Short mmCIF file of C-alpha atoms and ligand atoms in Angstrom, two decimals:
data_model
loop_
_atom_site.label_atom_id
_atom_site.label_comp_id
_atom_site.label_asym_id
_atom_site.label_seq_id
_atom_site.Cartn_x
_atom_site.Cartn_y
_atom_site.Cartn_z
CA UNK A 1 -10.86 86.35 6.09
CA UNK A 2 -10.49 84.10 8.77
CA UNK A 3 -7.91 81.76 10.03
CA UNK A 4 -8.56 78.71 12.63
CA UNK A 5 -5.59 76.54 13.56
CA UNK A 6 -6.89 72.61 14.44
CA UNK A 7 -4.75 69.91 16.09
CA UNK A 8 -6.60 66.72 15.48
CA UNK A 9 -9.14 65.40 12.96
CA UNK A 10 -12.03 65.88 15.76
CA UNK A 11 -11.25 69.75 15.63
CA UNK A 12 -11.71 69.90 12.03
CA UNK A 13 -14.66 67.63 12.08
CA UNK A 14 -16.34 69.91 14.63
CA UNK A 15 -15.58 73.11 12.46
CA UNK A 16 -17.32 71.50 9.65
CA UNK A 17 -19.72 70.26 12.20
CA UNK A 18 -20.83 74.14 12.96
CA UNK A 19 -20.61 75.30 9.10
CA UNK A 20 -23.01 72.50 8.86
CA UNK A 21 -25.19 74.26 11.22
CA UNK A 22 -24.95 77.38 9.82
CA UNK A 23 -25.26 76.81 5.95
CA UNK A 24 -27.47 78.72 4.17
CA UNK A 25 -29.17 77.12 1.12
CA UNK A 26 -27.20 78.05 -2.03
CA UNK A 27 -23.96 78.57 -0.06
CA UNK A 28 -21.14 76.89 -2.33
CA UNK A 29 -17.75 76.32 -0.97
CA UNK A 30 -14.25 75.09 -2.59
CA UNK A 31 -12.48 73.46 -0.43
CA UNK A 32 -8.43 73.91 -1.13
CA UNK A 33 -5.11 71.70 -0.03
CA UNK A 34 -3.14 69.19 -0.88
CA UNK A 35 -4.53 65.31 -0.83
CA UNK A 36 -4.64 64.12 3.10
CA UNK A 37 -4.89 67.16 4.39
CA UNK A 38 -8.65 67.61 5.36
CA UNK A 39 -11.06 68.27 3.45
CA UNK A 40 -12.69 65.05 3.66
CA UNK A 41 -12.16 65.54 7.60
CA UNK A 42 -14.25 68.66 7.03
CA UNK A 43 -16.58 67.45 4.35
CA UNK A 44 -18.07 64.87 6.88
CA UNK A 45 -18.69 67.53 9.69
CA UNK A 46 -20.24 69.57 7.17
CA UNK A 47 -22.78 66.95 6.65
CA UNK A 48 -23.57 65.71 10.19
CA UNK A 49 -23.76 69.59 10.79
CA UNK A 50 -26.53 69.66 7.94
CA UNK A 51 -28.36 66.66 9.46
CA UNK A 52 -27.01 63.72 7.32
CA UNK A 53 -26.78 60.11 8.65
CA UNK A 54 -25.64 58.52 5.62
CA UNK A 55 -22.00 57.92 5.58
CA UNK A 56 -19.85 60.57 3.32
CA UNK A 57 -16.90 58.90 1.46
CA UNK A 58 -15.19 60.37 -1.07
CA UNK A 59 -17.20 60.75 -4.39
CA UNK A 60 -14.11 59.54 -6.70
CA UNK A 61 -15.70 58.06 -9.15
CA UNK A 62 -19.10 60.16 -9.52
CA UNK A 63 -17.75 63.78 -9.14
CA UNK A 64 -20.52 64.59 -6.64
CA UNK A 65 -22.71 63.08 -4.57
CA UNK A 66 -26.08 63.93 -3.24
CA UNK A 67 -27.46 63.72 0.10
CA UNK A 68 -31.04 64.51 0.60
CA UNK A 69 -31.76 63.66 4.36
CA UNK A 70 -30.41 66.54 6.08
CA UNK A 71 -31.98 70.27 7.10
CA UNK A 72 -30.94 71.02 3.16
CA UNK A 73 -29.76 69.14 0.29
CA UNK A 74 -25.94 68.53 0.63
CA UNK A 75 -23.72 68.35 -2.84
CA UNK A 76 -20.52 66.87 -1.85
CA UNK A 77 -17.99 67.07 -5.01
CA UNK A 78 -14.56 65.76 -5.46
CA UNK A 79 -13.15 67.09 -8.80
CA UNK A 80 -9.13 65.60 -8.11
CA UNK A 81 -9.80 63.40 -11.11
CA UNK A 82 -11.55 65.82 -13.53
CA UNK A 83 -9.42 66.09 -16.99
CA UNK A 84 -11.57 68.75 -18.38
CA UNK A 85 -14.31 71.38 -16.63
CA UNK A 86 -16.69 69.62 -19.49
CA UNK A 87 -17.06 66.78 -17.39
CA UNK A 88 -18.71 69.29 -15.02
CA UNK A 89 -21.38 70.87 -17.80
CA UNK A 90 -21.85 67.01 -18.27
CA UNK A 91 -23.37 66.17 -14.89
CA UNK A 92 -25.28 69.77 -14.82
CA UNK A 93 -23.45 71.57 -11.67
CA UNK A 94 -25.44 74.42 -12.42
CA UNK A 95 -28.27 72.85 -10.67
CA UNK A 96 -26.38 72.22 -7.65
CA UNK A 97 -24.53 75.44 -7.47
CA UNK A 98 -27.61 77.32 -8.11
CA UNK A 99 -30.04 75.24 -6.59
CA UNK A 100 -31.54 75.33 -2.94
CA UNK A 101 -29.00 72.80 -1.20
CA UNK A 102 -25.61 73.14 0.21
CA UNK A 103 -22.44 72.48 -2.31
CA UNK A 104 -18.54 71.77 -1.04
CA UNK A 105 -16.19 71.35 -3.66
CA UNK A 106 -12.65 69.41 -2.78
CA UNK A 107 -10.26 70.92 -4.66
CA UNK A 108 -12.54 73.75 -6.37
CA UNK A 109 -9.65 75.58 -7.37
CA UNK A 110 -8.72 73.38 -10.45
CA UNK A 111 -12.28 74.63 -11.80
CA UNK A 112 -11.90 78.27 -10.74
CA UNK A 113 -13.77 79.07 -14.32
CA UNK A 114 -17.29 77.49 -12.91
CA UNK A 115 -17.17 78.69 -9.22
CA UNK A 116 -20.10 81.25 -8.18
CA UNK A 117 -19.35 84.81 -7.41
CA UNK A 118 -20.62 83.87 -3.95
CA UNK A 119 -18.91 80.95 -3.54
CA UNK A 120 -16.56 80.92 -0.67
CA UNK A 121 -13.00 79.42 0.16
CA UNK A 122 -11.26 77.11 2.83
CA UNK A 123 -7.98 76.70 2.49
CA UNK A 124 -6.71 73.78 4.74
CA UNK A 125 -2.60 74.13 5.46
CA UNK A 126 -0.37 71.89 7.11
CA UNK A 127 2.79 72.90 9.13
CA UNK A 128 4.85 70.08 10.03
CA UNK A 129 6.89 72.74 12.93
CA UNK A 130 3.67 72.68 14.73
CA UNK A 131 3.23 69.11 14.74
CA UNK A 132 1.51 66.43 12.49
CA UNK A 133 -1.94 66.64 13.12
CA UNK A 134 -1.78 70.94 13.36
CA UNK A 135 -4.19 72.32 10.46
CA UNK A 136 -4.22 76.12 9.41
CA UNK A 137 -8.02 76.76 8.03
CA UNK A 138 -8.11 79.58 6.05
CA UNK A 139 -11.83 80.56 5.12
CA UNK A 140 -12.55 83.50 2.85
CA UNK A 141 -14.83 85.19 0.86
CA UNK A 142 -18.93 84.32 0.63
CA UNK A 143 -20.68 84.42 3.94
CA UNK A 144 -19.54 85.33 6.89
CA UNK A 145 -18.75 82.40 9.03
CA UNK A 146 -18.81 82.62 12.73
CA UNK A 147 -15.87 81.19 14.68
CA UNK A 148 -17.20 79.37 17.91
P1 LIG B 201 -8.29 65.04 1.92
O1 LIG B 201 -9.77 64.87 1.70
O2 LIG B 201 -7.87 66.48 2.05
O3 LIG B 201 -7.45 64.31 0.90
P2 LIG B 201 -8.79 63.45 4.27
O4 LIG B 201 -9.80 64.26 5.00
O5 LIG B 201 -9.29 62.27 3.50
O6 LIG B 201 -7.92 64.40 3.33
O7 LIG B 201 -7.69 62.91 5.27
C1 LIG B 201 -7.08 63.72 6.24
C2 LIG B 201 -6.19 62.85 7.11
O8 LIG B 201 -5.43 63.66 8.00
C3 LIG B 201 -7.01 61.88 7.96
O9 LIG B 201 -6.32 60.67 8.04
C4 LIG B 201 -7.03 62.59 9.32
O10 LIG B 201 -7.17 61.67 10.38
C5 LIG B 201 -5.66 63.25 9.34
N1 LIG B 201 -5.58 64.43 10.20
C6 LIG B 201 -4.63 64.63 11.15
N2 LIG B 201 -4.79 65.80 11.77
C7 LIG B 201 -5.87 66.40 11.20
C8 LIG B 201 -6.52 67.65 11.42
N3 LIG B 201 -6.09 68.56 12.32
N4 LIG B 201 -7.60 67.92 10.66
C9 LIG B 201 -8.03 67.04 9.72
N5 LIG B 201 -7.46 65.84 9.47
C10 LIG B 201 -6.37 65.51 10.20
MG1 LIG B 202 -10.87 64.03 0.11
#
């Protein structure tokens, strides 16, 4: 387990930014906190880590989308407005999760029943003592990530 304390959006960014980098095809990774805390932040470094020009927004209305120009595949989730981990079997995550790209999950832990055995975790925290814009990053389990 690893912890890495941010203090502006650009931090986070650039810690997605080398995960990006460093991501391995098949890696999956639920990404965990409340709503404005993050993960889209992180989601977006992620991507221009992996290569991607496209813009990422959130996929709200799709559950994932899917972003082919990059070093590998990118599978960028968002399942906030799930009702039922059906609606997941329905647009095949298998073959994301168990394919050859890159998957990030926001909010993965309200479908803890379909995450991988390898999949890993970051936990994004805020502590409003330490200031508005502070971020604790918690990232467990899965590969080992390298801090900078
Ligand atoms: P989520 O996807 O978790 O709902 P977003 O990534 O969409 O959240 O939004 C995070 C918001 O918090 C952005 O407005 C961003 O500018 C702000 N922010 C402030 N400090 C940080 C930080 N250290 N890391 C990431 N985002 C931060
Ligand atoms: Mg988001």
């Amino acid at each position: 387990m690893q912890i890495i304390e941010t203090f502006s959006p650009e931090e986070t960014f650039r810690l997605g930014q080398q995960f990006g980098e460093q991501a391995c095809p098949g890696q999956v990774c639920a990404l965990v906190g409340d709503l404005g805390v993050g993960k889209t932040v992180l989601t977006q470094g992620i991507a221009e880590g992996l290569g991607i020009r496209e813009p990422i927004t959130s996929p709200t209305f799709t559950i994932v989308q899917a972003y082919e120009g990059g070093r590998l595949p990118f599978y960028h989730f968002d399942v906030y407005r799930i009702a039922d981990v059906d609606e997941m079997e329905e647009i095949g995550y298998e073959d994301y999760f168990y394919g050859q790209g890159v998957s990030i999950i926001e909010w993965g832990n309200l479908v803890p029943e379909i995450l991988p055995g390898h999949c890993m975790e970051i936990r994004i925290e805020k502590d409003l003592e330490q200031g508005f814009d502070y971020r604790r990053i918690t990232i467990s389990g899965g590969t080992e990530w390298r801090e900078p």
